[in-house]
mmCIF file of C-alpha atoms in Angstrom:
data_model
loop_
_atom_site.group_PDB
_atom_site.id
_atom_site.type_symbol
_atom_site.label_atom_id
_atom_site.label_comp_id
_atom_site.label_asym_id
_atom_site.label_seq_id
_atom_site.Cartn_x
_atom_site.Cartn_y
_atom_site.Cartn_z
ATOM 1 C CA MET H 1 -11.923 -18.199 -24.289
ATOM 2 C CA PRO H 2 -13.941 -20.953 -22.564
ATOM 3 C CA LEU H 3 -10.808 -22.880 -21.836
ATOM 4 C CA THR H 4 -9.292 -19.910 -20.126
ATOM 5 C CA LEU H 5 -12.235 -19.450 -17.912
ATOM 6 C CA ASN H 6 -12.455 -23.220 -16.951
ATOM 7 C CA ALA H 7 -8.684 -23.277 -16.174
ATOM 8 C CA GLN H 8 -9.106 -20.140 -13.941
ATOM 9 C CA GLY H 9 -12.016 -21.713 -12.220
ATOM 10 C CA SER H 10 -9.872 -24.701 -11.302
ATOM 11 C CA LYS H 11 -7.311 -22.580 -9.416
ATOM 12 C CA PRO H 12 -7.671 -22.174 -5.867
ATOM 13 C CA ASN H 13 -8.921 -18.904 -4.311
ATOM 14 C CA PHE H 14 -6.869 -17.840 -1.441
ATOM 15 C CA ALA H 15 -9.089 -14.942 -0.538
ATOM 16 C CA GLY H 16 -10.174 -14.491 3.236
ATOM 17 C CA SER H 17 -9.044 -13.932 6.680
ATOM 18 C CA TRP H 18 -6.394 -16.390 7.862
ATOM 19 C CA ALA H 19 -5.095 -17.117 11.326
ATOM 20 C CA TYR H 20 -1.508 -18.194 11.777
ATOM 21 C CA ASN H 21 -1.332 -21.776 13.289
ATOM 22 C CA ALA H 22 1.905 -21.834 15.012
ATOM 23 C CA SER H 23 1.450 -25.514 16.198
ATOM 24 C CA LYS H 24 1.194 -26.802 12.557
ATOM 25 C CA SER H 25 3.829 -24.541 11.077
ATOM 26 C CA ASP H 26 7.634 -25.116 11.046
ATOM 27 C CA MET H 27 9.730 -22.108 11.256
ATOM 28 C CA GLY H 28 12.922 -24.179 10.670
ATOM 29 C CA GLN H 29 16.217 -23.066 11.886
ATOM 30 C CA PRO H 30 17.596 -19.498 10.730
ATOM 31 C CA PRO H 31 20.728 -19.454 8.655
ATOM 32 C CA GLN H 32 23.953 -18.555 10.880
ATOM 33 C CA GLY H 33 23.826 -14.945 11.872
ATOM 34 C CA MET H 34 20.110 -14.530 11.747
ATOM 35 C CA GLY H 35 19.357 -15.327 15.426
ATOM 36 C CA GLY H 36 16.078 -16.680 16.934
ATOM 37 C CA GLY H 37 14.708 -20.173 15.759
ATOM 38 C CA GLY H 38 12.396 -22.799 16.607
ATOM 39 C CA GLY H 39 8.715 -22.916 15.650
ATOM 40 C CA GLY H 40 6.031 -20.263 15.956
ATOM 41 C CA GLN H 41 6.172 -16.545 15.614
ATOM 42 C CA ARG H 42 9.292 -14.715 16.816
ATOM 43 C CA PRO H 43 10.138 -11.090 16.704
ATOM 44 C CA GLY H 44 12.021 -9.876 13.408
ATOM 45 C CA GLY H 45 9.470 -10.633 10.905
ATOM 46 C CA PHE H 46 10.127 -14.198 9.901
ATOM 47 C CA GLY H 47 7.307 -15.507 11.940
ATOM 48 C CA GLY H 48 3.757 -16.138 10.863
ATOM 49 C CA GLY H 49 1.318 -13.453 11.541
ATOM 50 C CA ASP H 50 -2.390 -13.474 10.886
ATOM 51 C CA MET H 51 -3.301 -12.249 7.262
ATOM 52 C CA VAL H 52 -6.199 -11.149 5.037
ATOM 53 C CA VAL H 53 -5.880 -11.961 1.435
ATOM 54 C CA LYS H 54 -7.772 -10.533 -1.606
ATOM 55 C CA GLN H 55 -7.797 -12.248 -5.085
ATOM 56 C CA ASP H 56 -9.285 -11.791 -8.231
ATOM 57 C CA ALA H 57 -8.399 -13.071 -11.619
ATOM 58 C CA ASN H 58 -5.281 -11.002 -12.101
ATOM 59 C CA SER H 59 -3.951 -10.113 -8.723
ATOM 60 C CA LEU H 60 -3.550 -11.178 -5.113
ATOM 61 C CA THR H 61 -2.961 -8.834 -2.227
ATOM 62 C CA MET H 62 -1.863 -9.936 1.125
ATOM 63 C CA GLU H 63 -2.212 -7.924 4.322
ATOM 64 C CA ARG H 64 -0.207 -9.507 7.105
ATOM 65 C CA THR H 65 -0.005 -8.507 10.647
ATOM 66 C CA ARG H 66 2.995 -9.753 12.776
ATOM 67 C CA GLN H 67 4.972 -8.887 15.785
ATOM 68 C CA GLY H 68 7.940 -6.369 14.978
ATOM 69 C CA MET H 69 11.338 -6.361 16.732
ATOM 70 C CA ASP H 70 9.938 -3.814 19.098
ATOM 71 C CA GLY H 71 7.265 -6.204 20.202
ATOM 72 C CA GLN H 72 4.500 -4.160 18.574
ATOM 73 C CA ALA H 73 2.158 -5.363 15.841
ATOM 74 C CA MET H 74 3.244 -4.229 12.367
ATOM 75 C CA THR H 75 0.997 -4.683 9.330
ATOM 76 C CA THR H 76 2.411 -4.985 5.802
ATOM 77 C CA THR H 77 0.686 -5.060 2.396
ATOM 78 C CA THR H 78 2.219 -6.996 -0.415
ATOM 79 C CA LYS H 79 0.631 -7.291 -4.168
ATOM 80 C CA TYR H 80 1.242 -9.827 -6.645
ATOM 81 C CA SER H 81 0.120 -9.962 -10.363
ATOM 82 C CA LEU H 82 -1.173 -13.303 -11.264
ATOM 83 C CA ASP H 83 -0.352 -13.223 -14.922
ATOM 84 C CA GLY H 84 3.232 -13.598 -14.576
ATOM 85 C CA LYS H 85 4.292 -9.908 -14.763
ATOM 86 C CA GLU H 86 6.743 -8.684 -12.286
ATOM 87 C CA THR H 87 5.501 -6.599 -9.317
ATOM 88 C CA VAL H 88 7.468 -4.255 -7.126
ATOM 89 C CA ASN H 89 6.596 -3.727 -3.520
ATOM 90 C CA SER H 90 8.132 -1.578 -0.884
ATOM 91 C CA THR H 91 9.550 -3.087 2.296
ATOM 92 C CA GLY H 92 11.320 -1.617 5.425
ATOM 93 C CA MET H 93 14.554 -2.696 3.876
ATOM 94 C CA GLY H 94 13.962 -1.494 0.285
ATOM 95 C CA GLU H 95 12.063 -2.802 -2.737
ATOM 96 C CA SER H 96 11.280 -6.364 -3.602
ATOM 97 C CA LYS H 97 10.397 -7.604 -7.012
ATOM 98 C CA SER H 98 8.058 -10.596 -7.346
ATOM 99 C CA VAL H 99 6.819 -12.947 -10.195
ATOM 100 C CA ALA H 100 3.749 -15.253 -9.238
ATOM 101 C CA LEU H 101 3.181 -18.161 -11.576
ATOM 102 C CA TRP H 102 0.461 -21.021 -11.406
ATOM 103 C CA SER H 103 1.916 -24.616 -11.291
ATOM 104 C CA ALA H 104 1.059 -26.779 -14.381
ATOM 105 C CA ASP H 105 -1.775 -28.267 -12.605
ATOM 106 C CA GLY H 106 -3.196 -25.122 -11.377
ATOM 107 C CA LYS H 107 -3.266 -26.057 -7.720
ATOM 108 C CA THR H 108 -0.161 -24.259 -6.211
ATOM 109 C CA LEU H 109 0.888 -20.554 -6.834
ATOM 110 C CA ASN H 110 4.541 -20.122 -6.927
ATOM 111 C CA ILE H 111 5.783 -16.677 -5.960
ATOM 112 C CA VAL H 112 9.677 -15.766 -6.343
ATOM 113 C CA THR H 113 10.763 -12.739 -4.814
ATOM 114 C CA THR H 114 14.124 -10.970 -4.945
ATOM 115 C CA MET H 115 15.269 -8.153 -2.624
ATOM 116 C CA SER H 116 18.295 -6.253 -2.610
ATOM 117 C CA PHE H 117 19.280 -4.199 0.343
ATOM 118 C CA ASN H 118 22.306 -2.647 1.978
ATOM 119 C CA PHE H 119 23.617 -4.040 5.183
ATOM 120 C CA ASP H 120 27.015 -2.865 6.793
ATOM 121 C CA GLY H 121 27.899 -0.958 3.682
ATOM 122 C CA GLN H 122 27.573 -3.818 1.267
ATOM 123 C CA THR H 123 24.625 -4.690 -1.181
ATOM 124 C CA ASN H 124 23.065 -7.925 -0.520
ATOM 125 C CA GLU H 125 20.385 -9.850 -2.428
ATOM 126 C CA MET H 126 17.948 -12.266 -0.785
ATOM 127 C CA LYS H 127 15.653 -14.699 -2.949
ATOM 128 C CA THR H 128 12.722 -16.230 -1.690
ATOM 129 C CA THR H 129 10.514 -18.737 -3.313
ATOM 130 C CA GLU H 130 7.030 -19.430 -1.777
ATOM 131 C CA ASP H 131 4.525 -22.212 -2.953
ATOM 132 C CA TRP H 132 0.863 -21.390 -1.771
ATOM 133 C CA SER H 133 -1.552 -24.220 -1.611
ATOM 134 C CA LEU H 134 -4.959 -25.099 0.050
ATOM 135 C CA ALA H 135 -5.858 -28.450 1.568
ATOM 136 C CA GLY H 136 -8.316 -29.338 4.339
ATOM 137 C CA GLY H 137 -9.414 -25.842 5.013
ATOM 138 C CA ASN H 138 -5.719 -24.643 5.457
ATOM 139 C CA LEU H 139 -3.617 -22.285 3.576
ATOM 140 C CA THR H 140 -0.018 -23.739 3.465
ATOM 141 C CA VAL H 141 2.924 -21.483 2.438
ATOM 142 C CA VAL H 142 6.189 -23.446 1.977
ATOM 143 C CA SER H 143 9.150 -20.922 1.548
ATOM 144 C CA THR H 144 12.902 -21.188 0.832
ATOM 145 C CA MET H 145 14.807 -18.180 1.466
ATOM 146 C CA ASN H 146 18.429 -17.892 0.087
ATOM 147 C CA THR H 147 20.338 -15.286 1.997
ATOM 148 C CA PRO H 148 24.004 -14.336 2.195
ATOM 149 C CA ASN H 149 24.066 -16.484 5.477
ATOM 150 C CA GLY H 150 22.676 -19.691 3.935
ATOM 151 C CA GLU H 151 19.335 -21.309 2.986
ATOM 152 C CA ARG H 152 16.204 -21.284 5.125
ATOM 153 C CA LYS H 153 13.047 -23.289 4.660
ATOM 154 C CA THR H 154 9.808 -22.629 6.496
ATOM 155 C CA THR H 155 6.116 -23.953 6.360
ATOM 156 C CA ARG H 156 3.642 -21.591 7.631
ATOM 157 C CA VAL H 157 0.057 -23.045 8.069
ATOM 158 C CA TYR H 158 -3.028 -20.739 8.318
ATOM 159 C CA ASP H 159 -6.501 -21.685 9.414
ATOM 160 C CA LYS H 160 -9.497 -19.901 7.826
ATOM 161 C CA LYS H 161 -11.247 -17.455 10.218
#
């Protein structure tokens, strides 16, 4: 039991209020057909947005506020289990299924999410891998998104509020 407690204690705690830092983030280029582009936050939900994270030994809850396609602020809440169990979250496009696992050294949280959705009468699947880490007072989330239109890599950086 003490080994488990010591291992948990060495893992980063992402809890807190985080402000999206557009100047340190790299939103990359969207795959063909996804529009927009460049750094910073853009309409459509792929941008940053401030967030509040709650974390305990077994779960992480992220509440993120970002600009929607209509220009209005929209807030989404996503929950993850930190024990490797699959979690299901509802999105505006359907349900997503995620598995969160700590890296071998316990310094990075890896979240793999798969979402199925219907578009133009076809069922599509999108897979996203996120690596969460803390360094220098910043939270960094490196994402790789596999879509029907190609791969997209982004790096979102957040400053602690």
